[in-house]
Amino acid sequence: MGRWKREIGIVMALVVAALLLSFFIGHLRDMLLVVALFLLVRQSMAVDELEQWLSQGALGDNRARKGIWGDIYYHLWKIKKTEKKRKKKLSRMVDQFRKSTDALPDAAVVLGEYAEIEWSNKAAREVLGLKKSDKGQRIPNLIRAPQFIEYLKSYDYRQKICIASPVNDGIILQISIVPYGAGLRLLLAQDVTQIKNMERMRTDFVANVSHELRTPLTVLKGYLETLLEMDNVPASYARSFANMATQTERMQNLVDDLLLLARLETKAKKAETVVMRDLLSQICKESDLLEKDERRIELSMATDVNVLGDAQELQSAFTNLLVNALKYSPATSPVKVSWQQNPDGSLCLEVEDFGEGIAPADIPRITERFYRADVKRGHKISGTGLGLAIVKHVLVRHDAKLEVDSELGKGSRFRCIFPAQRAC
Ligand code: ADP
């Protein structure tokens, strides 16, 4: 308000001067007009000066000016100073962020709406082979692995994928994408070469040990069978031999399952037409023959649509489900097997039994390796705990999923759902 007082003071002084002058020489109206014109020109010049000052980037300090314009210049100078401080702080923060992301061992790339590169860190340039000049380029033009392009386009980023590094075949990268903001995506690539190598070593080790155990077990089983067939073996020895034979057979099953699992982890995937009617009839017939007298399996084929996949793998998976259904239900109850196509085009194999069922707490764990649900059974049912792990593995290799419904004391229903793309 102080500065305004000065302006008002100037106006008043000019008006009084004009009044005094007109008192002696007359022409009051003209005098006032001259005063008004003078004030108008003065303010216009000040506005023009301000405009020039701003257009030149508000350089220099004009706070010393008197009157209201001094006030305006002072406030603008203050805003400019705060803005400068804020900019400095922001650029320091951006600098720190850039340094920390460059120190990250994992590659990080920000992708825009059209998968164009908006930003990438140092690791991305090293393991993905991106350059600073690639900014704005679409990433599928630079990383051409078909699996990566498909993953990027799918917009389903719940799973991660592994690809070889575009700059070095020996580096395995685990890629994950996180969508955020308006159409932006953050691509992360982690070097998992060591983990993958260790996984391969474990699989190779299990496969080799299992393979090496096979021959001695077959020899042992052969000798035990011969001993059991001998007439003059004392009864107590015969019982021990029978026990040994059972345990040897158990070990053989375990070794076979381990070998199958190892093969599933390393074998290339197949996609041939699997004629489901033939496959299911054969499996049901073979499994039924395992039963002593009753024929328990009821097969229903609601569709003749087949599946694209590996017949041998599917046979192992379905046989495991069927053998479980027979194993974990009374010898007189039926086991229903059905093959159908859902309205959405997906295909479903269902195996239903009316046996002991599975406790809700066990259901999420039964596909884990060596997990066997602890049921208070009157009789001990033998098994390796690997059957459902094999089923799960086979289904994953066929892009299918396993659904389990079960109620203790009532029975279980296992469903293998194959996506519509697998139908043929
Ligand atoms: P196992 O060799 O023990 O049968 P699996 O991996 O095939 O191993 O099955 C894991 C566990 O899941 C079994 O020990 C059993 O407790 C449970 N299970 C599997 N199928 C059934 C079923 N149809 N009914 C009841 N329990 C089942």
PDB file of N, CA, C and O in Angstrom, residues 25-95:
ATOM      1  N   ILE A  25      -3.965  31.060 -15.662  1.00  0.00           N
ATOM      2  CA  ILE A  25      -4.080  31.247 -17.120  1.00  0.00           C
ATOM      3  C   ILE A  25      -5.354  30.612 -17.713  1.00  0.00           C
ATOM      4  O   ILE A  25      -5.562  30.630 -18.924  1.00  0.00           O
ATOM      5  N   GLY A  26      -6.176  30.002 -16.857  1.00  0.00           N
ATOM      6  CA  GLY A  26      -7.411  29.387 -17.361  1.00  0.00           C
ATOM      7  C   GLY A  26      -7.133  28.028 -18.017  1.00  0.00           C
ATOM      8  O   GLY A  26      -6.086  27.409 -17.749  1.00  0.00           O
ATOM      9  N   HIS A  27      -8.061  27.506 -18.852  1.00  0.00           N
ATOM     10  CA  HIS A  27      -7.923  26.225 -19.584  1.00  0.00           C
ATOM     11  C   HIS A  27      -7.768  25.015 -18.643  1.00  0.00           C
ATOM     12  O   HIS A  27      -6.910  24.155 -18.830  1.00  0.00           O
ATOM     13  N   LEU A  28      -8.663  24.994 -17.614  1.00  0.00           N
ATOM     14  CA  LEU A  28      -8.571  23.885 -16.629  1.00  0.00           C
ATOM     15  C   LEU A  28      -8.727  22.494 -17.286  1.00  0.00           C
ATOM     16  O   LEU A  28      -7.987  21.553 -16.991  1.00  0.00           O
ATOM     17  N   ARG A  29      -9.725  22.425 -18.221  1.00  0.00           N
ATOM     18  CA  ARG A  29      -9.985  21.132 -18.867  1.00  0.00           C
ATOM     19  C   ARG A  29      -8.750  20.633 -19.629  1.00  0.00           C
ATOM     20  O   ARG A  29      -8.364  19.463 -19.521  1.00  0.00           O
ATOM     21  N   ASP A  30      -8.104  21.561 -20.358  1.00  0.00           N
ATOM     22  CA  ASP A  30      -6.919  21.157 -21.132  1.00  0.00           C
ATOM     23  C   ASP A  30      -5.781  20.722 -20.221  1.00  0.00           C
ATOM     24  O   ASP A  30      -5.061  19.755 -20.483  1.00  0.00           O
ATOM     25  N   MET A  31      -5.673  21.480 -19.127  1.00  0.00           N
ATOM     26  CA  MET A  31      -4.609  21.152 -18.167  1.00  0.00           C
ATOM     27  C   MET A  31      -4.785  19.728 -17.640  1.00  0.00           C
ATOM     28  O   MET A  31      -3.843  18.931 -17.569  1.00  0.00           O
ATOM     29  N   LEU A  32      -6.055  19.417 -17.246  1.00  0.00           N
ATOM     30  CA  LEU A  32      -6.323  18.061 -16.684  1.00  0.00           C
ATOM     31  C   LEU A  32      -6.074  16.980 -17.741  1.00  0.00           C
ATOM     32  O   LEU A  32      -5.584  15.892 -17.440  1.00  0.00           O
ATOM     33  N   LEU A  33      -6.429  17.308 -18.985  1.00  0.00           N
ATOM     34  CA  LEU A  33      -6.222  16.365 -20.076  1.00  0.00           C
ATOM     35  C   LEU A  33      -4.730  16.072 -20.263  1.00  0.00           C
ATOM     36  O   LEU A  33      -4.324  14.905 -20.426  1.00  0.00           O
ATOM     37  N   VAL A  34      -3.919  17.136 -20.168  1.00  0.00           N
ATOM     38  CA  VAL A  34      -2.462  16.975 -20.306  1.00  0.00           C
ATOM     39  C   VAL A  34      -1.929  16.084 -19.184  1.00  0.00           C
ATOM     40  O   VAL A  34      -1.123  15.163 -19.400  1.00  0.00           O
ATOM     41  N   VAL A  35      -2.451  16.346 -17.948  1.00  0.00           N
ATOM     42  CA  VAL A  35      -2.019  15.525 -16.797  1.00  0.00           C
ATOM     43  C   VAL A  35      -2.363  14.045 -17.037  1.00  0.00           C
ATOM     44  O   VAL A  35      -1.536  13.149 -16.843  1.00  0.00           O
ATOM     45  N   ALA A  36      -3.625  13.807 -17.495  1.00  0.00           N
ATOM     46  CA  ALA A  36      -4.074  12.415 -17.735  1.00  0.00           C
ATOM     47  C   ALA A  36      -3.214  11.755 -18.803  1.00  0.00           C
ATOM     48  O   ALA A  36      -2.799  10.588 -18.657  1.00  0.00           O
ATOM     49  N   LEU A  37      -2.941  12.512 -19.869  1.00  0.00           N
ATOM     50  CA  LEU A  37      -2.112  11.966 -20.962  1.00  0.00           C
ATOM     51  C   LEU A  37      -0.704  11.631 -20.472  1.00  0.00           C
ATOM     52  O   LEU A  37      -0.141  10.574 -20.770  1.00  0.00           O
ATOM     53  N   PHE A  38      -0.168  12.523 -19.664  1.00  0.00           N
ATOM     54  CA  PHE A  38       1.178  12.309 -19.118  1.00  0.00           C
ATOM     55  C   PHE A  38       1.219  11.013 -18.293  1.00  0.00           C
ATOM     56  O   PHE A  38       2.110  10.177 -18.448  1.00  0.00           O
ATOM     57  N   LEU A  39       0.174  10.858 -17.436  1.00  0.00           N
ATOM     58  CA  LEU A  39       0.133   9.651 -16.586  1.00  0.00           C
ATOM     59  C   LEU A  39       0.013   8.381 -17.429  1.00  0.00           C
ATOM     60  O   LEU A  39       0.654   7.366 -17.150  1.00  0.00           O
ATOM     61  N   LEU A  40      -0.830   8.449 -18.492  1.00  0.00           N
ATOM     62  CA  LEU A  40      -1.051   7.301 -19.363  1.00  0.00           C
ATOM     63  C   LEU A  40       0.249   6.886 -20.076  1.00  0.00           C
ATOM     64  O   LEU A  40       0.624   5.701 -20.093  1.00  0.00           O
ATOM     65  N   VAL A  41       0.945   7.895 -20.607  1.00  0.00           N
ATOM     66  CA  VAL A  41       2.204   7.607 -21.319  1.00  0.00           C
ATOM     67  C   VAL A  41       3.228   7.013 -20.353  1.00  0.00           C
ATOM     68  O   VAL A  41       3.922   6.030 -20.647  1.00  0.00           O
ATOM     69  N   ARG A  42       3.255   7.560 -19.142  1.00  0.00           N
ATOM     70  CA  ARG A  42       4.216   7.094 -18.132  1.00  0.00           C
ATOM     71  C   ARG A  42       3.985   5.603 -17.809  1.00  0.00           C
ATOM     72  O   ARG A  42       4.927   4.806 -17.774  1.00  0.00           O
ATOM     73  N   GLN A  43       2.693   5.257 -17.598  1.00  0.00           N
ATOM     74  CA  GLN A  43       2.375   3.855 -17.256  1.00  0.00           C
ATOM     75  C   GLN A  43       2.654   2.938 -18.451  1.00  0.00           C
ATOM     76  O   GLN A  43       3.158   1.827 -18.285  1.00  0.00           O
ATOM     77  N   SER A  44       2.318   3.436 -19.676  1.00  0.00           N
ATOM     78  CA  SER A  44       2.546   2.607 -20.875  1.00  0.00           C
ATOM     79  C   SER A  44       4.022   2.308 -21.025  1.00  0.00           C
ATOM     80  O   SER A  44       4.420   1.186 -21.361  1.00  0.00           O
ATOM     81  N   MET A  45       4.858   3.311 -20.766  1.00  0.00           N
ATOM     82  CA  MET A  45       6.299   3.090 -20.887  1.00  0.00           C
ATOM     83  C   MET A  45       6.793   2.067 -19.864  1.00  0.00           C
ATOM     84  O   MET A  45       7.637   1.213 -20.155  1.00  0.00           O
ATOM     85  N   ALA A  46       6.206   2.147 -18.650  1.00  0.00           N
ATOM     86  CA  ALA A  46       6.605   1.194 -17.595  1.00  0.00           C
ATOM     87  C   ALA A  46       6.201  -0.227 -17.970  1.00  0.00           C
ATOM     88  O   ALA A  46       6.970  -1.188 -17.773  1.00  0.00           O
ATOM     89  N   VAL A  47       4.981  -0.356 -18.577  1.00  0.00           N
ATOM     90  CA  VAL A  47       4.511  -1.691 -18.994  1.00  0.00           C
ATOM     91  C   VAL A  47       5.433  -2.226 -20.092  1.00  0.00           C
ATOM     92  O   VAL A  47       5.840  -3.395 -20.075  1.00  0.00           O
ATOM     93  N   ASP A  48       5.779  -1.324 -21.032  1.00  0.00           N
ATOM     94  CA  ASP A  48       6.650  -1.734 -22.142  1.00  0.00           C
ATOM     95  C   ASP A  48       8.009  -2.207 -21.612  1.00  0.00           C
ATOM     96  O   ASP A  48       8.559  -3.216 -22.056  1.00  0.00           O
ATOM     97  N   GLU A  49       8.512  -1.465 -20.645  1.00  0.00           N
ATOM     98  CA  GLU A  49       9.795  -1.823 -20.041  1.00  0.00           C
ATOM     99  C   GLU A  49       9.732  -3.209 -19.376  1.00  0.00           C
ATOM    100  O   GLU A  49      10.637  -4.022 -19.520  1.00  0.00           O
ATOM    101  N   LEU A  50       8.594  -3.459 -18.673  1.00  0.00           N
ATOM    102  CA  LEU A  50       8.405  -4.759 -18.002  1.00  0.00           C
ATOM    103  C   LEU A  50       8.363  -5.895 -19.033  1.00  0.00           C
ATOM    104  O   LEU A  50       8.985  -6.947 -18.868  1.00  0.00           O
ATOM    105  N   GLU A  51       7.626  -5.617 -20.124  1.00  0.00           N
ATOM    106  CA  GLU A  51       7.494  -6.634 -21.176  1.00  0.00           C
ATOM    107  C   GLU A  51       8.863  -6.972 -21.750  1.00  0.00           C
ATOM    108  O   GLU A  51       9.200  -8.150 -21.950  1.00  0.00           O
ATOM    109  N   GLN A  52       9.695  -5.953 -21.977  1.00  0.00           N
ATOM    110  CA  GLN A  52      11.039  -6.173 -22.528  1.00  0.00           C
ATOM    111  C   GLN A  52      11.913  -6.964 -21.555  1.00  0.00           C
ATOM    112  O   GLN A  52      12.639  -7.877 -21.928  1.00  0.00           O
ATOM    113  N   TRP A  53      11.779  -6.576 -20.278  1.00  0.00           N
ATOM    114  CA  TRP A  53      12.558  -7.250 -19.226  1.00  0.00           C
ATOM    115  C   TRP A  53      12.222  -8.741 -19.181  1.00  0.00           C
ATOM    116  O   TRP A  53      13.081  -9.607 -19.107  1.00  0.00           O
ATOM    117  N   LEU A  54      10.874  -9.035 -19.260  1.00  0.00           N
ATOM    118  CA  LEU A  54      10.438 -10.438 -19.214  1.00  0.00           C
ATOM    119  C   LEU A  54      10.890 -11.182 -20.462  1.00  0.00           C
ATOM    120  O   LEU A  54      11.361 -12.321 -20.384  1.00  0.00           O
ATOM    121  N   SER A  55      10.741 -10.535 -21.640  1.00  0.00           N
ATOM    122  CA  SER A  55      11.100 -11.222 -22.893  1.00  0.00           C
ATOM    123  C   SER A  55      12.591 -11.522 -22.961  1.00  0.00           C
ATOM    124  O   SER A  55      13.019 -12.437 -23.656  1.00  0.00           O
ATOM    125  N   GLN A  56      13.402 -10.776 -22.231  1.00  0.00           N
ATOM    126  CA  GLN A  56      14.846 -11.057 -22.243  1.00  0.00           C
ATOM    127  C   GLN A  56      15.252 -12.031 -21.125  1.00  0.00           C
ATOM    128  O   GLN A  56      16.425 -12.113 -20.751  1.00  0.00           O
ATOM    129  N   GLY A  57      14.228 -12.727 -20.552  1.00  0.00           N
ATOM    130  CA  GLY A  57      14.516 -13.758 -19.546  1.00  0.00           C
ATOM    131  C   GLY A  57      14.611 -13.186 -18.142  1.00  0.00           C
ATOM    132  O   GLY A  57      15.192 -13.819 -17.258  1.00  0.00           O
ATOM    133  N   ALA A  58      14.024 -11.989 -17.921  1.00  0.00           N
ATOM    134  CA  ALA A  58      13.984 -11.360 -16.597  1.00  0.00           C
ATOM    135  C   ALA A  58      15.373 -11.253 -15.987  1.00  0.00           C
ATOM    136  O   ALA A  58      15.591 -11.603 -14.826  1.00  0.00           O
ATOM    137  N   LEU A  59      16.349 -10.854 -16.838  1.00  0.00           N
ATOM    138  CA  LEU A  59      17.715 -10.733 -16.342  1.00  0.00           C
ATOM    139  C   LEU A  59      17.873  -9.395 -15.606  1.00  0.00           C
ATOM    140  O   LEU A  59      17.178  -8.430 -15.900  1.00  0.00           O
ATOM    141  N   GLY A  60      18.775  -9.369 -14.672  1.00  0.00           N
ATOM    142  CA  GLY A  60      19.029  -8.120 -13.947  1.00  0.00           C
ATOM    143  C   GLY A  60      18.025  -7.899 -12.838  1.00  0.00           C
ATOM    144  O   GLY A  60      16.953  -8.498 -12.823  1.00  0.00           O
ATOM    145  N   ASP A  61      18.419  -7.054 -11.918  1.00  0.00           N
ATOM    146  CA  ASP A  61      17.593  -6.815 -10.731  1.00  0.00           C
ATOM    147  C   ASP A  61      16.993  -5.410 -10.803  1.00  0.00           C
ATOM    148  O   ASP A  61      17.706  -4.414 -10.742  1.00  0.00           O
ATOM    149  N   ASN A  62      15.693  -5.307 -10.960  1.00  0.00           N
ATOM    150  CA  ASN A  62      15.008  -4.008 -11.081  1.00  0.00           C
ATOM    151  C   ASN A  62      14.232  -3.641  -9.822  1.00  0.00           C
ATOM    152  O   ASN A  62      13.330  -2.823  -9.860  1.00  0.00           O
ATOM    153  N   ARG A  63      14.622  -4.308  -8.705  1.00  0.00           N
ATOM    154  CA  ARG A  63      13.852  -4.090  -7.475  1.00  0.00           C
ATOM    155  C   ARG A  63      13.979  -2.666  -6.969  1.00  0.00           C
ATOM    156  O   ARG A  63      13.108  -2.165  -6.272  1.00  0.00           O
ATOM    157  N   ALA A  64      15.094  -2.018  -7.335  1.00  0.00           N
ATOM    158  CA  ALA A  64      15.370  -0.687  -6.784  1.00  0.00           C
ATOM    159  C   ALA A  64      14.418   0.391  -7.335  1.00  0.00           C
ATOM    160  O   ALA A  64      14.397   1.509  -6.836  1.00  0.00           O
ATOM    161  N   ARG A  65      13.651   0.034  -8.360  1.00  0.00           N
ATOM    162  CA  ARG A  65      12.729   1.031  -8.945  1.00  0.00           C
ATOM    163  C   ARG A  65      11.756   1.524  -7.892  1.00  0.00           C
ATOM    164  O   ARG A  65      11.369   0.789  -6.993  1.00  0.00           O
ATOM    165  N   LYS A  66      11.314   2.728  -8.061  1.00  0.00           N
ATOM    166  CA  LYS A  66      10.405   3.286  -7.055  1.00  0.00           C
ATOM    167  C   LYS A  66       8.961   3.022  -7.461  1.00  0.00           C
ATOM    168  O   LYS A  66       8.680   2.711  -8.600  1.00  0.00           O
ATOM    169  N   GLY A  67       8.060   3.210  -6.494  1.00  0.00           N
ATOM    170  CA  GLY A  67       6.625   3.123  -6.768  1.00  0.00           C
ATOM    171  C   GLY A  67       6.147   1.699  -6.928  1.00  0.00           C
ATOM    172  O   GLY A  67       6.856   0.740  -6.627  1.00  0.00           O
ATOM    173  N   ILE A  68       4.909   1.594  -7.471  1.00  0.00           N
ATOM    174  CA  ILE A  68       4.276   0.284  -7.611  1.00  0.00           C
ATOM    175  C   ILE A  68       5.075  -0.656  -8.508  1.00  0.00           C
ATOM    176  O   ILE A  68       5.106  -1.867  -8.312  1.00  0.00           O
ATOM    177  N   TRP A  69       5.769  -0.063  -9.502  1.00  0.00           N
ATOM    178  CA  TRP A  69       6.547  -0.915 -10.410  1.00  0.00           C
ATOM    179  C   TRP A  69       7.720  -1.574  -9.689  1.00  0.00           C
ATOM    180  O   TRP A  69       8.083  -2.702 -10.003  1.00  0.00           O
ATOM    181  N   GLY A  70       8.253  -0.908  -8.728  1.00  0.00           N
ATOM    182  CA  GLY A  70       9.320  -1.508  -7.909  1.00  0.00           C
ATOM    183  C   GLY A  70       8.782  -2.746  -7.201  1.00  0.00           C
ATOM    184  O   GLY A  70       9.438  -3.795  -7.148  1.00  0.00           O
ATOM    185  N   ASP A  71       7.539  -2.633  -6.702  1.00  0.00           N
ATOM    186  CA  ASP A  71       6.867  -3.766  -6.031  1.00  0.00           C
ATOM    187  C   ASP A  71       6.707  -4.957  -6.973  1.00  0.00           C
ATOM    188  O   ASP A  71       6.988  -6.099  -6.621  1.00  0.00           O
ATOM    189  N   ILE A  72       6.204  -4.614  -8.188  1.00  0.00           N
ATOM    190  CA  ILE A  72       5.965  -5.691  -9.180  1.00  0.00           C
ATOM    191  C   ILE A  72       7.279  -6.387  -9.515  1.00  0.00           C
ATOM    192  O   ILE A  72       7.374  -7.615  -9.513  1.00  0.00           O
ATOM    193  N   TYR A  73       8.319  -5.585  -9.762  1.00  0.00           N
ATOM    194  CA  TYR A  73       9.624  -6.176 -10.083  1.00  0.00           C
ATOM    195  C   TYR A  73      10.137  -7.031  -8.932  1.00  0.00           C
ATOM    196  O   TYR A  73      10.707  -8.096  -9.135  1.00  0.00           O
ATOM    197  N   TYR A  74       9.913  -6.569  -7.706  1.00  0.00           N
ATOM    198  CA  TYR A  74      10.393  -7.306  -6.527  1.00  0.00           C
ATOM    199  C   TYR A  74       9.731  -8.689  -6.445  1.00  0.00           C
ATOM    200  O   TYR A  74      10.385  -9.705  -6.235  1.00  0.00           O
ATOM    201  N   HIS A  75       8.372  -8.707  -6.671  1.00  0.00           N
ATOM    202  CA  HIS A  75       7.663  -9.987  -6.577  1.00  0.00           C
ATOM    203  C   HIS A  75       8.098 -10.943  -7.687  1.00  0.00           C
ATOM    204  O   HIS A  75       8.294 -12.127  -7.455  1.00  0.00           O
ATOM    205  N   LEU A  76       8.260 -10.379  -8.886  1.00  0.00           N
ATOM    206  CA  LEU A  76       8.692 -11.235 -10.000  1.00  0.00           C
ATOM    207  C   LEU A  76      10.092 -11.791  -9.729  1.00  0.00           C
ATOM    208  O   LEU A  76      10.382 -12.962  -9.995  1.00  0.00           O
ATOM    209  N   TRP A  77      10.952 -10.987  -9.166  1.00  0.00           N
ATOM    210  CA  TRP A  77      12.314 -11.417  -8.840  1.00  0.00           C
ATOM    211  C   TRP A  77      12.291 -12.546  -7.813  1.00  0.00           C
ATOM    212  O   TRP A  77      13.007 -13.539  -7.919  1.00  0.00           O
ATOM    213  N   LYS A  78      11.342 -12.415  -6.828  1.00  0.00           N
ATOM    214  CA  LYS A  78      11.228 -13.434  -5.780  1.00  0.00           C
ATOM    215  C   LYS A  78      10.754 -14.772  -6.367  1.00  0.00           C
ATOM    216  O   LYS A  78      11.293 -15.835  -6.045  1.00  0.00           O
ATOM    217  N   ILE A  79       9.744 -14.670  -7.268  1.00  0.00           N
ATOM    218  CA  ILE A  79       9.224 -15.903  -7.907  1.00  0.00           C
ATOM    219  C   ILE A  79      10.351 -16.572  -8.700  1.00  0.00           C
ATOM    220  O   ILE A  79      10.544 -17.790  -8.644  1.00  0.00           O
ATOM    221  N   LYS A  80      11.093 -15.742  -9.425  1.00  0.00           N
ATOM    222  CA  LYS A  80      12.184 -16.274 -10.255  1.00  0.00           C
ATOM    223  C   LYS A  80      13.233 -16.991  -9.384  1.00  0.00           C
ATOM    224  O   LYS A  80      13.723 -18.065  -9.711  1.00  0.00           O
ATOM    225  N   LYS A  81      13.526 -16.394  -8.241  1.00  0.00           N
ATOM    226  CA  LYS A  81      14.542 -16.948  -7.348  1.00  0.00           C
ATOM    227  C   LYS A  81      14.087 -18.315  -6.794  1.00  0.00           C
ATOM    228  O   LYS A  81      14.860 -19.279  -6.782  1.00  0.00           O
ATOM    229  N   THR A  82      12.802 -18.376  -6.371  1.00  0.00           N
ATOM    230  CA  THR A  82      12.272 -19.647  -5.838  1.00  0.00           C
ATOM    231  C   THR A  82      12.290 -20.714  -6.934  1.00  0.00           C
ATOM    232  O   THR A  82      12.645 -21.876  -6.686  1.00  0.00           O
ATOM    233  N   GLU A  83      11.895 -20.282  -8.137  1.00  0.00           N
ATOM    234  CA  GLU A  83      11.852 -21.207  -9.280  1.00  0.00           C
ATOM    235  C   GLU A  83      13.248 -21.773  -9.559  1.00  0.00           C
ATOM    236  O   GLU A  83      13.409 -22.966  -9.802  1.00  0.00           O
ATOM    237  N   LYS A  84      14.256 -20.911  -9.479  1.00  0.00           N
ATOM    238  CA  LYS A  84      15.647 -21.304  -9.735  1.00  0.00           C
ATOM    239  C   LYS A  84      16.098 -22.346  -8.712  1.00  0.00           C
ATOM    240  O   LYS A  84      16.709 -23.353  -9.052  1.00  0.00           O
ATOM    241  N   LYS A  85      15.726 -22.064  -7.451  1.00  0.00           N
ATOM    242  CA  LYS A  85      16.095 -22.979  -6.362  1.00  0.00           C
ATOM    243  C   LYS A  85      15.451 -24.344  -6.603  1.00  0.00           C
ATOM    244  O   LYS A  85      16.066 -25.389  -6.440  1.00  0.00           O
ATOM    245  N   ARG A  86      14.139 -24.311  -6.985  1.00  0.00           N
ATOM    246  CA  ARG A  86      13.378 -25.536  -7.214  1.00  0.00           C
ATOM    247  C   ARG A  86      13.991 -26.347  -8.365  1.00  0.00           C
ATOM    248  O   ARG A  86      14.135 -27.554  -8.302  1.00  0.00           O
ATOM    249  N   LYS A  87      14.372 -25.643  -9.411  1.00  0.00           N
ATOM    250  CA  LYS A  87      14.981 -26.272 -10.584  1.00  0.00           C
ATOM    251  C   LYS A  87      16.275 -26.972 -10.201  1.00  0.00           C
ATOM    252  O   LYS A  87      16.535 -28.106 -10.601  1.00  0.00           O
ATOM    253  N   LYS A  88      17.074 -26.278  -9.386  1.00  0.00           N
ATOM    254  CA  LYS A  88      18.356 -26.804  -8.946  1.00  0.00           C
ATOM    255  C   LYS A  88      18.145 -28.112  -8.166  1.00  0.00           C
ATOM    256  O   LYS A  88      18.814 -29.109  -8.380  1.00  0.00           O
ATOM    257  N   LYS A  89      17.132 -28.038  -7.233  1.00  0.00           N
ATOM    258  CA  LYS A  89      16.832 -29.195  -6.390  1.00  0.00           C
ATOM    259  C   LYS A  89      16.367 -30.370  -7.258  1.00  0.00           C
ATOM    260  O   LYS A  89      16.792 -31.500  -7.074  1.00  0.00           O
ATOM    261  N   LEU A  90      15.498 -30.042  -8.228  1.00  0.00           N
ATOM    262  CA  LEU A  90      14.951 -31.056  -9.118  1.00  0.00           C
ATOM    263  C   LEU A  90      16.055 -31.701  -9.955  1.00  0.00           C
ATOM    264  O   LEU A  90      16.108 -32.928 -10.100  1.00  0.00           O
ATOM    265  N   SER A  91      16.944 -30.864 -10.469  1.00  0.00           N
ATOM    266  CA  SER A  91      17.999 -31.431 -11.323  1.00  0.00           C
ATOM    267  C   SER A  91      18.964 -32.273 -10.482  1.00  0.00           C
ATOM    268  O   SER A  91      19.489 -33.278 -10.941  1.00  0.00           O
ATOM    269  N   ARG A  92      19.140 -31.889  -9.182  1.00  0.00           N
ATOM    270  CA  ARG A  92      19.966 -32.696  -8.300  1.00  0.00           C
ATOM    271  C   ARG A  92      19.299 -34.063  -8.072  1.00  0.00           C
ATOM    272  O   ARG A  92      19.941 -35.101  -8.092  1.00  0.00           O
ATOM    273  N   MET A  93      17.968 -34.013  -7.885  1.00  0.00           N
ATOM    274  CA  MET A  93      17.220 -35.260  -7.657  1.00  0.00           C
ATOM    275  C   MET A  93      17.279 -36.161  -8.889  1.00  0.00           C
ATOM    276  O   MET A  93      17.497 -37.369  -8.788  1.00  0.00           O
ATOM    277  N   VAL A  94      17.084 -35.564 -10.076  1.00  0.00           N
ATOM    278  CA  VAL A  94      17.132 -36.334 -11.330  1.00  0.00           C
ATOM    279  C   VAL A  94      18.515 -36.952 -11.498  1.00  0.00           C
ATOM    280  O   VAL A  94      18.655 -38.120 -11.874  1.00  0.00           O
ATOM    281  N   ASP A  95      19.518 -36.177 -11.142  1.00  0.00           N
ATOM    282  CA  ASP A  95      20.896 -36.645 -11.240  1.00  0.00           C
ATOM    283  C   ASP A  95      21.125 -37.854 -10.333  1.00  0.00           C
ATOM    284  O   ASP A  95      21.717 -38.860 -10.743  1.00  0.00           O
TER     285      ASP A  95
END
